Amino acid sequence: MASTKLLLLSFTIICLAQFIKTDYIAAVVEYQPINGTAPNETVESNIAQYVYNIEQARNSKVQIIVFPEYGLTGLVFNPTGYAIEIPNPGDNTTYEHYWLQKLANAAVAHSMYVVLNLLEQEKDNRNNTTYYNTNIVFDKYGKLVAKYRKINVYEEPAITPGSYNQNQNTFVTDFGITFGTFTCYDITFFNPARSVLSKSVTDIVYPTAWHSFLPFHHSLSIQSGYALANKVNLLAANLNNVEEGIGGSGIYGANGSIFSYYLSGSEGSKLQIATVKNVPTHNNTAFNTFGFEVLDDNIPTLANFKAKRYFESDKYEFRRLNLSQHIVKDEVCHKYFCCVFTVNASSSNASEVYQIMAFKGQIRAGEITDVKLCALLACESEDINTCGERNAKSTAKFESITVETSMPDGPEQYFLPISLNADLNPISNTVFNNTINGDTRTIKYHYSNLKQQNIIAFGIVGNSGVTLSFNFVLIAAILVLNYLYY
Ligand SMILES: *[C@@H]1O[C@H](CO)[C@@H](O)[C@H](O)[C@H]1NC(C)=O
Ligand SMILES: *[C@@H]1O[C@H](CO)[C@@H](O)[C@H](O)[C@H]1NC(C)=O
Ligand SMILES: *[C@@H]1O[C@H](CO)[C@@H](O)[C@H](O)[C@H]1NC(C)=O
Ligand SMILES: *[C@@H]1O[C@H](CO)[C@@H](O)[C@H](O)[C@H]1NC(C)=O
Ligand SMILES: *[C@@H]1O[C@H](CO)[C@@H](O)[C@H](O)[C@H]1NC(C)=O
Ligand SMILES: *[C@@H]1O[C@H](CO)[C@@H](O)[C@H](O)[C@H]1NC(C)=O
Ligand SMILES: *[C@@H]1O[C@H](CO)[C@@H](O)[C@H](O)[C@H]1NC(C)=O
Ligand SMILES: *[C@@H]1O[C@H](CO)[C@@H](O)[C@H](O)[C@H]1NC(C)=O
Ligand SMILES: *[C@@H]1O[C@H](CO)[C@@H](O)[C@H](O)[C@H]1NC(C)=O
Ligand SMILES: *[C@@H]1O[C@H](CO)[C@@H](O)[C@H](O)[C@H]1NC(C)=O
Ligand SMILES: *[C@@H]1O[C@H](CO)[C@@H](O)[C@H](O)[C@H]1NC(C)=O
């Protein structure tokens, strides 16, 4: 009887302890995979590197570490030899597959939550194999505590999208934080990137193999924009392949601060470590304004980082900004979708070209999606095709920029800010305000009181969540092989 009480008491204490939220130390690994001669050799070499990174992280008392999408295999299109069966989350700490066992052992040995992505296979009762792109999470006892199958696959013909209603995509840590997870291209979709927040999630672990495209889909712009717009901490681990324009990882605070980020023009893996502040449980109805601050500005040279572009200028509506007026308020509309810009710029050079643009329609950067775009872009010349390029001349000092748009509200409306300077960094001290008033949704993105130079893109991208049928998307994706980012 006494021992039962004791057991109950200790059980209660453990339960309570689980709900005390604390700041925690996180690591994300930007990782360049080793390519072996055979699949199993490739994966084993990369597991050895993962274990090494876990050991290194432990020296800094890291509690959770995130590895990128395709980190164990490299970007492979044929999962044969790479994909393995993965059990569902449970109490077991022994695994049939020795890859899982090695990774679980590393989590236990270094007492760390380990988040990683790998190719999963599942055989049905007709011995037919289905492949998934899957994130898994081991806790520090080696238990599998989460499993998530990527929903919005991108140019991955052998991969079956995960189901819309997954219930193993969140986990609660012993430091009291409820994490959610999704993968790469998922970040641009309401489901799962916004819908997962309805599960009391305050922090996101995000393996990605993001192929950056100027000017609207650059890695750090999208990552920092997600944390800013959704008011969550984001731990983003990207694959590293600068010749393909893949790279850019970071640890982003829910209040808009960037604790750490990395984008390099030279090939290489990088372990990033930061203390993450815990935030109040996310309130899905309130997502208002807050500041944004870059805490780490140690950016190496980017000359070799391939600057890919997805920019269909003939589809967009443009207006040139006349900055000789210093304060400019102007509007540009496309198919009744309007973007209003208010700009305060000093010391502008009349020979430089800045355009504001609006677009509502379909883009093919990956799946075909319905988007809305508002952006101020710096251009290399009067040719609008040169807008939002890295070598755009942009010496104007912008005191403030506000971009605002309103539309009838609808389900699964989803918006992210875009901000990028010529160093491919996000712009600091910005504010994102998404308000719904009756039937109208208003998005306002701005910054003030800080002179910003070298801005090449500042705006808003919205995804209405409409996607076409999977088969059609596959065909389309194959047609646009050039535009892949995973
Ligand atoms: C891995 O592949 C090699 C051949 O490349 C083979 O000799 C070895 O047995 C394989 N290991 C396992 C565990 O399957
Ligand atoms: C890895 O190397 C093999 C041959 O050694 C090559 O066929 C394959 O494309 C490479 N994979 C990646 C992801 O580079
Ligand atoms: C745990 O996993 C091992 C290996 O997959 C399996 O043999 C064992 O039956 C499992 N135990 C339980 C209790 O599920
Ligand atoms: C299932 O298919 C695999 C090859 O994909 C084959 O090796 C195996 O024998 C099959 N199993 C059954 C029960 O048919
Ligand atoms: C295996 O699955 C695919 C896709 O669902 C299906 O087209 C095919 O007919 C299945 N094959 C068998 C043998 O069940
Ligand atoms: C969420 O925030 C809104 C607006 O601030 C507030 O009205 C609502 O009560 C909050 N809900 C919860 C569950 O805290
Ligand atoms: C967000 O914008 C709305 C509408 O313009 C405004 O009423 C509200 O105060 C703003 N929120 C914050 C926190 O500034
Ligand atoms: C966000 O939080 C960090 C860490 O607590 C703090 O240093 C920073 O000043 C905060 N930034 C803003 C904009 O509130
Ligand atoms: C830009 O504005 C200045 C000052 O109002 C005006 O003199 C100039 O003609 C304008 N330039 C263009 C191209 O509209
Ligand atoms: C524009 O910026 C200048 C320089 O900082 C400032 O003096 C002025 O008040 C600003 N104008 C407006 C309308 O914000
Ligand atoms: C304006 O830009 C042109 C072309 O880049 C340059 O030649 C000129 O010196 C610049 N003028 C000023 C005042 O900076």
XYZ file of C-alpha atoms and ligand atoms in Angstrom:
640
model
C 0.000 0.000 0.000
C 2.708 2.430 1.060
C 4.762 1.562 -1.956
C 1.744 2.112 -4.186
C 1.340 5.572 -2.678
C 5.002 6.254 -3.156
C 4.712 5.099 -6.724
C 1.705 7.349 -7.270
C 3.505 10.234 -5.649
C 6.604 9.847 -7.770
C 4.416 9.402 -10.819
C 2.707 12.692 -10.002
C 6.025 14.426 -9.532
C 7.270 13.149 -12.858
C 4.063 14.294 -14.524
C 4.326 17.743 -12.968
C 7.996 17.970 -13.846
C 7.094 17.267 -17.435
C 4.964 20.372 -17.569
C 7.514 22.805 -16.223
C 8.642 24.606 -19.313
C 12.217 25.745 -19.366
C 14.603 27.376 -21.766
C 16.593 24.706 -23.511
C 19.740 24.238 -25.532
C 19.170 23.204 -29.129
C 21.392 22.225 -32.024
C 20.688 22.127 -35.728
C 23.122 20.527 -38.117
C 23.527 21.841 -41.626
C 24.877 18.707 -43.166
C 26.594 17.629 -46.339
C 26.057 13.888 -46.719
C 28.838 11.463 -47.501
C 28.146 9.441 -50.654
C 29.374 5.872 -50.442
C 29.497 3.288 -53.206
C 26.474 1.313 -51.970
C 23.335 2.515 -50.184
C 24.113 0.776 -46.912
C 27.655 2.140 -46.920
C 26.342 5.660 -47.581
C 23.850 5.492 -44.733
C 26.337 3.911 -42.316
C 28.946 6.613 -43.013
C 26.368 9.300 -42.414
C 25.142 7.662 -39.225
C 28.741 7.742 -37.975
C 28.833 11.487 -38.720
C 25.492 12.005 -36.995
C 26.826 10.237 -33.902
C 29.927 12.436 -33.997
C 27.739 15.566 -34.148
C 25.633 14.295 -31.245
C 28.828 13.801 -29.208
C 30.028 17.308 -30.056
C 26.643 18.766 -29.180
C 26.685 16.996 -25.832
C 29.829 18.927 -24.898
C 27.656 22.053 -25.060
C 24.875 20.407 -23.034
C 22.524 20.286 -26.008
C 19.137 18.736 -25.171
C 17.689 18.373 -28.662
C 19.433 18.069 -32.023
C 17.936 18.269 -35.514
C 19.388 16.754 -38.696
C 18.217 17.639 -42.236
C 15.969 15.942 -44.729
C 17.831 13.412 -46.897
C 20.811 13.774 -44.559
C 21.423 10.032 -44.227
C 21.108 9.233 -47.923
C 21.829 12.346 -49.958
C 19.234 13.430 -52.514
C 18.237 10.083 -53.947
C 15.271 9.552 -56.233
C 15.117 5.777 -55.970
C 14.499 4.722 -52.346
C 15.469 1.083 -52.983
C 18.257 0.098 -50.623
C 17.787 3.261 -48.570
C 14.238 2.916 -47.272
C 13.578 0.875 -44.127
C 10.578 -0.120 -42.082
C 10.006 2.169 -39.121
C 7.848 1.169 -36.158
C 5.249 3.517 -34.735
C 6.113 5.518 -31.621
C 6.003 3.396 -28.467
C 7.892 2.333 -25.394
C 10.237 -0.074 -27.123
C 13.904 0.868 -27.169
C 15.084 -2.030 -29.293
C 14.780 -1.888 -33.055
C 14.866 -4.521 -35.739
C 16.858 -2.352 -38.077
C 20.394 -1.708 -36.903
C 20.416 1.844 -38.358
C 17.609 2.782 -35.994
C 19.342 0.953 -33.159
C 22.605 2.862 -33.684
C 20.800 6.195 -33.730
C 18.710 5.318 -30.673
C 21.864 4.216 -28.853
C 23.477 7.583 -29.593
C 20.422 9.377 -28.198
C 20.708 7.313 -25.000
C 24.498 7.571 -24.694
C 24.363 11.366 -24.916
C 20.999 11.853 -23.247
C 19.521 13.885 -26.081
C 16.377 14.133 -28.178
C 17.409 13.309 -31.750
C 15.321 14.455 -34.711
C 16.104 13.061 -38.127
C 14.615 12.303 -41.509
C 14.883 9.111 -43.502
C 13.187 7.126 -46.225
C 10.536 4.768 -44.941
C 9.034 1.744 -46.615
C 5.847 -0.020 -45.708
C 4.680 -3.327 -47.186
C 0.958 -4.003 -47.412
C -0.623 -7.439 -47.135
C -0.158 -7.939 -50.888
C 3.587 -7.415 -50.425
C 3.344 -4.097 -52.209
C 5.820 -1.453 -51.006
C 4.913 2.183 -50.324
C 7.654 4.736 -49.708
C 7.427 7.777 -47.450
C 9.701 10.682 -46.626
C 9.623 10.460 -42.821
C 10.804 12.421 -39.796
C 11.369 10.515 -36.568
C 12.289 11.607 -33.072
C 14.084 9.557 -30.403
C 13.896 10.689 -26.814
C 16.899 10.440 -24.518
C 15.927 6.885 -23.541
C 15.944 5.800 -27.190
C 12.161 5.583 -27.452
C 10.518 6.687 -30.655
C 8.294 9.600 -29.595
C 7.196 11.029 -32.944
C 6.895 10.041 -36.552
C 5.736 12.249 -39.402
C 5.348 11.517 -43.113
C 5.904 14.524 -45.403
C 2.620 15.641 -46.922
C 3.715 18.128 -49.554
C 6.248 16.099 -51.516
C 8.330 17.976 -54.042
C 9.679 16.359 -57.180
C 9.940 13.018 -55.388
C 8.197 10.654 -57.789
C 8.686 7.504 -55.703
C 7.357 9.027 -52.488
C 3.731 8.735 -51.394
C 2.501 11.820 -49.503
C 1.645 11.257 -45.842
C -1.968 11.527 -44.801
C -3.460 14.903 -43.877
C -4.432 13.857 -40.378
C -1.334 12.517 -38.686
C -1.418 12.268 -34.934
C 2.177 11.316 -34.175
C 3.680 14.572 -35.432
C 4.034 16.210 -32.007
C 5.892 15.269 -28.821
C 6.379 16.676 -25.342
C 9.910 16.761 -23.953
C 11.058 16.331 -20.365
C 11.956 20.031 -20.436
C 8.283 20.790 -20.885
C 8.160 21.934 -24.502
C 5.598 20.629 -26.990
C 7.232 20.295 -30.387
C 5.669 19.758 -33.775
C 7.451 18.597 -36.896
C 7.095 18.797 -40.668
C 9.443 18.715 -43.621
C 10.858 21.150 -46.185
C 8.214 22.208 -48.739
C 5.499 21.600 -46.109
C 6.441 24.975 -44.597
C 4.656 26.809 -47.413
C 1.312 25.078 -46.804
C -1.388 25.697 -44.231
C -1.542 21.952 -43.728
C 0.654 21.037 -41.879
C 2.691 24.189 -41.187
C -0.145 26.148 -39.613
C -2.570 23.357 -38.694
C -0.001 21.644 -36.439
C -0.078 24.725 -34.185
C -3.590 23.844 -33.053
C -2.006 21.058 -30.964
C -0.507 23.392 -28.305
C 2.783 23.372 -30.161
C 5.204 26.212 -29.318
C 8.327 24.943 -31.073
C 8.962 23.305 -34.440
C 11.717 20.900 -35.465
C 12.181 21.165 -39.194
C 14.408 18.918 -41.314
C 14.719 20.348 -44.819
C 16.632 20.033 -48.094
C 15.558 23.406 -49.377
C 16.500 24.483 -52.830
C 16.551 28.282 -52.617
C 15.045 30.431 -55.328
C 15.331 34.172 -55.643
C 13.564 36.334 -54.871
C 10.565 34.841 -53.031
C 11.707 31.443 -51.742
C 15.129 31.833 -50.192
C 15.948 29.531 -47.284
C 16.589 32.033 -44.486
C 13.793 34.347 -45.625
C 11.271 31.504 -45.496
C 12.551 30.092 -42.183
C 12.689 33.411 -40.331
C 9.378 34.380 -41.946
C 7.680 31.237 -40.657
C 8.823 31.843 -37.064
C 7.821 35.516 -37.289
C 4.401 34.940 -38.810
C 3.473 32.027 -36.548
C 5.101 33.098 -33.306
C 6.855 29.815 -32.627
C 10.467 28.834 -32.104
C 11.826 27.127 -35.212
C 14.797 24.739 -35.342
C 15.619 24.433 -39.040
C 18.305 22.008 -40.268
C 19.081 22.161 -43.975
C 21.081 19.901 -46.255
C 24.239 21.541 -47.594
C 24.988 21.570 -51.312
C 25.883 25.123 -52.302
C 26.453 24.238 -55.954
C 22.783 23.364 -56.135
C 21.708 26.352 -54.074
C 20.823 24.142 -51.098
C 21.797 25.548 -47.698
C 20.784 27.900 -44.935
C 19.852 26.719 -41.443
C 18.976 28.459 -38.227
C 17.457 28.632 -34.783
C 14.698 31.238 -34.709
C 12.898 32.660 -31.702
C 9.150 33.021 -31.444
C 9.534 36.712 -30.605
C 11.242 37.316 -33.936
C 14.854 37.056 -32.786
C 17.265 34.878 -34.675
C 19.423 33.043 -32.149
C 21.694 31.552 -34.763
C 21.826 31.184 -38.496
C 24.190 29.880 -41.096
C 24.415 30.317 -44.830
C 27.727 29.630 -46.469
C 29.118 29.888 -49.953
C 31.651 27.168 -49.303
C 30.637 23.544 -49.040
C 30.404 22.247 -45.555
C 28.531 20.946 -42.588
C 27.982 23.124 -39.549
C 26.745 22.392 -36.062
C 24.853 25.402 -34.689
C 23.960 25.640 -31.016
C 21.754 28.156 -29.217
C 19.710 28.579 -26.079
C 16.049 28.791 -26.984
C 13.669 30.792 -24.802
C 10.442 29.069 -23.979
C 7.312 30.893 -25.096
C 3.710 30.889 -23.921
C 1.560 28.175 -25.393
C 0.522 29.195 -28.836
C -2.897 30.769 -29.112
C -4.058 29.854 -32.537
C -6.462 32.768 -32.852
C -3.976 35.460 -32.010
C -1.069 36.049 -34.246
C -0.149 39.657 -34.082
C 2.716 41.987 -34.418
C 6.063 41.512 -32.858
C 9.613 42.596 -33.362
C 12.406 40.873 -35.116
C 16.033 41.067 -34.311
C 19.120 39.510 -35.750
C 21.396 38.407 -32.908
C 24.129 36.747 -34.921
C 25.514 38.470 -37.972
C 28.539 36.351 -38.647
C 27.967 35.645 -42.313
C 30.663 34.089 -44.470
C 31.106 34.883 -48.132
C 28.356 33.658 -50.386
C 29.948 33.992 -53.790
C 29.677 30.270 -54.524
C 26.128 29.837 -53.306
C 24.218 29.159 -56.496
C 21.613 31.862 -57.055
C 18.683 30.113 -58.687
C 15.629 32.093 -59.647
C 11.959 31.491 -60.060
C 10.596 34.699 -61.455
C 7.939 34.815 -64.167
C 8.009 38.562 -64.662
C 5.613 38.510 -67.627
C 2.867 37.268 -65.283
C 3.266 39.939 -62.632
C 2.015 43.509 -62.461
C 4.741 46.095 -61.789
C 5.032 49.775 -60.979
C 8.258 51.650 -60.717
C 8.808 53.509 -57.450
C 9.907 57.095 -57.782
C 12.171 57.435 -54.771
C 13.141 61.038 -55.472
C 10.023 61.855 -53.477
C 11.473 60.219 -50.305
C 8.023 59.344 -49.009
C 6.109 57.294 -51.530
C 2.725 55.714 -51.151
C 1.681 53.657 -54.129
C -0.530 50.753 -55.042
C -0.207 47.963 -57.582
C -3.024 45.538 -58.436
C -3.278 42.283 -60.330
C -6.716 40.787 -61.000
C -8.296 42.888 -58.224
C -5.623 41.761 -55.777
C -3.970 44.953 -54.549
C -0.808 45.683 -52.600
C -0.236 49.073 -51.005
C 3.313 50.196 -50.296
C 4.444 53.072 -48.144
C 8.140 53.746 -48.348
C 10.384 56.299 -46.675
C 13.757 56.262 -48.400
C 16.646 58.653 -48.085
C 19.781 59.117 -50.176
C 18.478 57.218 -53.133
C 20.318 57.210 -56.412
C 18.034 58.188 -59.289
C 19.760 55.707 -61.597
C 18.678 52.768 -59.433
C 15.412 50.996 -60.192
C 12.949 49.776 -57.596
C 9.697 48.138 -58.593
C 6.654 47.190 -56.593
C 4.725 44.193 -57.853
C 1.530 42.225 -57.281
C 0.503 38.790 -58.475
C -2.428 36.494 -57.910
C -2.446 33.183 -59.700
C -0.620 29.925 -60.137
C 3.087 29.379 -59.824
C 5.021 26.263 -60.613
C 7.831 26.446 -58.092
C 7.349 22.832 -57.120
C 3.751 21.800 -57.109
C 1.391 24.091 -58.926
C -0.087 26.278 -56.243
C -2.332 29.304 -56.075
C -0.397 32.140 -54.559
C -0.666 35.823 -53.810
C 2.473 37.925 -53.949
C 3.263 41.506 -52.978
C 6.861 42.678 -53.144
C 9.151 45.616 -53.392
C 12.131 44.562 -55.470
C 15.457 46.159 -56.305
C 16.392 45.715 -59.960
C 19.637 45.599 -61.848
C 18.255 47.721 -64.675
C 14.997 48.965 -66.128
C 14.375 45.454 -67.445
C 11.890 43.933 -64.994
C 13.490 40.522 -65.511
C 16.435 41.776 -63.473
C 14.373 42.548 -60.375
C 15.143 40.656 -57.163
C 18.541 39.483 -58.368
C 21.489 39.390 -56.019
C 23.486 41.903 -58.025
C 20.649 44.412 -58.127
C 22.011 47.840 -57.193
C 20.359 48.873 -53.978
C 22.075 51.684 -52.130
C 18.925 53.550 -51.076
C 18.561 53.812 -47.317
C 15.077 52.697 -46.451
C 13.879 54.279 -43.205
C 10.698 52.299 -43.355
C 8.683 50.102 -45.679
C 5.099 49.019 -45.183
C 3.353 46.568 -47.456
C -0.295 45.883 -46.861
C -3.003 43.865 -48.542
C -6.570 42.872 -47.742
C -8.783 40.154 -49.115
C -11.933 38.239 -48.301
C -10.949 35.684 -45.676
C -11.139 32.008 -46.546
C -10.142 28.678 -45.072
C -6.488 27.698 -45.213
C -5.283 31.173 -46.101
C -1.642 31.178 -45.199
C 0.886 34.000 -45.438
C 4.588 34.423 -44.837
C 6.735 37.545 -44.989
C 9.547 37.816 -47.533
C 12.674 39.764 -46.638
C 16.031 39.481 -48.221
C 19.105 41.642 -48.623
C 21.947 41.174 -51.068
C 23.773 38.957 -48.533
C 20.728 36.650 -48.651
C 19.962 37.464 -45.016
C 16.566 38.362 -43.660
C 15.998 42.001 -42.756
C 15.989 42.767 -39.060
C 13.397 44.464 -36.844
C 10.385 43.741 -38.987
C 6.784 43.382 -37.857
C 4.170 41.067 -39.304
C 0.504 41.677 -38.555
C -2.216 39.315 -39.742
C -5.679 40.401 -38.648
C -9.145 39.164 -39.453
C -11.959 41.663 -39.185
C -15.356 40.246 -40.116
C -14.907 38.689 -43.547
C -11.729 40.570 -44.344
C -8.186 39.456 -43.716
C -5.509 42.128 -43.657
C -1.814 41.386 -43.846
C 0.635 44.103 -43.002
C 4.375 43.693 -43.008
C 6.645 46.562 -42.113
C 9.680 47.869 -40.369
C 10.678 51.292 -39.229
C 13.355 53.264 -37.432
C 16.251 51.489 -38.993
C 18.166 52.401 -42.095
C 18.283 49.356 -44.319
C 20.470 49.098 -47.357
C 20.937 46.376 -49.919
C 17.305 45.334 -49.736
C 16.518 43.208 -52.749
C 13.085 41.889 -51.748
C 10.508 42.850 -49.140
C 6.960 41.589 -49.249
C 4.361 38.942 -48.555
C 3.713 35.534 -50.076
C 0.397 33.806 -49.515
C -0.610 30.288 -50.374
C -4.321 29.654 -50.538
C -3.728 25.942 -50.081
C -5.295 24.973 -53.369
C -3.318 22.273 -55.049
C -4.202 20.292 -58.103
C -4.544 16.536 -58.249
C -1.522 14.520 -57.337
C -1.053 12.913 -60.748
C -1.280 16.216 -62.502
C 1.166 17.699 -60.067
C 3.589 14.867 -60.678
C 3.496 15.418 -64.421
C 3.911 19.139 -63.907
C 6.752 18.564 -61.470
C 8.554 16.409 -63.999
C 8.124 19.169 -66.570
C 9.780 21.679 -64.286
C 12.763 19.628 -63.210
C 14.763 22.850 -63.103
C 12.675 24.245 -60.311
C 13.099 21.592 -57.720
C 13.577 22.229 -54.088
C 12.667 19.401 -51.805
C 26.491 -3.524 -47.013
O 26.875 -3.690 -48.353
C 28.052 -4.417 -48.545
C 28.355 -4.391 -50.007
O 28.552 -3.099 -50.418
C 27.877 -5.820 -48.012
O 29.105 -6.503 -48.123
C 27.469 -5.740 -46.567
O 27.161 -7.033 -46.094
C 26.263 -4.878 -46.397
N 25.981 -4.732 -44.997
C 24.801 -4.956 -44.525
C 24.691 -4.882 -43.043
O 23.820 -5.190 -45.215
C 26.529 8.832 -55.179
O 27.511 8.159 -55.941
C 26.959 7.291 -56.904
C 28.110 6.554 -57.573
O 29.202 6.452 -56.746
C 26.160 8.095 -57.916
O 25.571 7.212 -58.836
C 25.061 8.837 -57.183
O 24.370 9.682 -58.070
C 25.649 9.694 -56.084
N 24.545 10.201 -55.312
C 24.471 11.451 -54.956
C 23.291 11.828 -54.154
O 25.311 12.259 -55.260
C 10.555 -4.525 -29.193
O 11.184 -4.548 -30.467
C 11.854 -5.773 -30.734
C 12.605 -5.605 -32.018
O 11.800 -4.953 -32.974
C 10.841 -6.893 -30.781
O 11.495 -8.114 -30.997
C 10.088 -6.951 -29.454
O 9.073 -7.898 -29.530
C 9.489 -5.591 -29.128
N 8.929 -5.631 -27.781
C 7.726 -5.163 -27.507
C 7.302 -5.260 -26.085
O 7.014 -4.656 -28.363
C 7.851 -9.649 -51.212
O 8.592 -8.985 -52.241
C 9.984 -9.126 -52.116
C 10.641 -8.298 -53.215
O 10.036 -7.063 -53.307
C 10.387 -10.579 -52.189
O 11.770 -10.697 -51.978
C 9.629 -11.371 -51.126
O 9.884 -12.739 -51.273
C 8.131 -11.115 -51.238
N 7.447 -11.771 -50.130
C 6.337 -12.468 -50.296
C 5.752 -13.069 -49.073
O 5.820 -12.607 -51.391
C 0.839 -1.888 -55.675
O 0.437 -0.551 -55.417
C 0.312 0.222 -56.578
C 0.033 1.632 -56.142
O -0.935 1.667 -55.144
C -0.781 -0.362 -57.451
O -0.874 0.384 -58.643
C -0.419 -1.793 -57.794
O -1.459 -2.401 -58.522
C -0.177 -2.599 -56.537
N 0.317 -3.917 -56.876
C -0.124 -5.011 -56.277
C 0.501 -6.281 -56.709
O -0.987 -4.952 -55.430
C -6.544 33.709 -27.699
O -6.351 35.074 -27.967
C -7.548 35.792 -28.190
C -7.197 37.203 -28.618
O -6.176 37.726 -27.802
C -8.408 35.732 -26.934
O -9.626 36.399 -27.169
C -8.699 34.274 -26.579
O -9.378 34.211 -25.359
C -7.398 33.486 -26.464
N -7.693 32.085 -26.301
C -7.058 31.332 -25.442
C -7.458 29.897 -25.397
O -6.173 31.754 -24.716
C -2.472 44.808 -36.210
O -3.230 45.520 -37.165
C -4.537 45.879 -36.699
C -5.285 46.480 -37.866
O -4.500 47.431 -38.531
C -4.394 46.850 -35.544
O -5.678 47.202 -35.038
C -3.611 46.168 -34.441
O -3.362 47.063 -33.406
C -2.280 45.644 -34.970
N -1.689 44.845 -33.933
C -0.607 45.207 -33.327
C -0.161 44.311 -32.216
O 0.019 46.189 -33.664
C 13.477 38.083 -27.900
O 13.977 37.251 -26.898
C 15.389 37.309 -26.747
C 15.764 36.289 -25.734
O 14.967 36.426 -24.602
C 15.763 38.705 -26.317
O 17.154 38.787 -26.174
C 15.307 39.692 -27.366
O 15.552 40.995 -26.961
C 13.831 39.539 -27.657
N 13.547 40.319 -28.841
C 12.438 41.021 -28.977
C 12.284 41.753 -30.266
O 11.573 41.059 -28.105
C 9.827 61.573 -59.694
O 9.411 62.532 -58.753
C 10.017 63.798 -58.938
C 9.630 64.682 -57.777
O 8.241 64.679 -57.610
C 9.571 64.353 -60.292
O 10.211 65.590 -60.508
C 9.982 63.373 -61.397
O 9.507 63.800 -62.627
C 9.454 62.008 -61.097
N 10.006 61.055 -62.060
C 9.247 60.221 -62.745
C 9.953 59.323 -63.700
O 8.037 60.192 -62.608
C 11.219 59.568 -43.064
O 12.528 59.347 -42.562
C 13.160 60.517 -42.123
C 14.594 60.194 -41.754
O 14.652 59.279 -40.721
C 12.381 61.085 -40.925
O 12.979 62.282 -40.491
C 10.945 61.348 -41.364
O 10.184 61.760 -40.247
C 10.326 60.123 -41.976
N 9.038 60.471 -42.520
C 7.951 59.792 -42.226
C 6.687 60.299 -42.846
O 7.966 58.794 -41.513
C 24.427 56.367 -58.842
O 24.611 55.117 -59.485
C 25.401 55.229 -60.655
C 25.389 53.895 -61.345
O 25.619 52.878 -60.422
C 26.800 55.663 -60.261
O 27.600 55.794 -61.426
C 26.708 57.003 -59.545
O 27.998 57.373 -59.082
C 25.757 56.928 -58.385
N 25.574 58.241 -57.829
C 25.716 58.486 -56.528
C 25.450 59.895 -56.099
O 26.051 57.634 -55.722
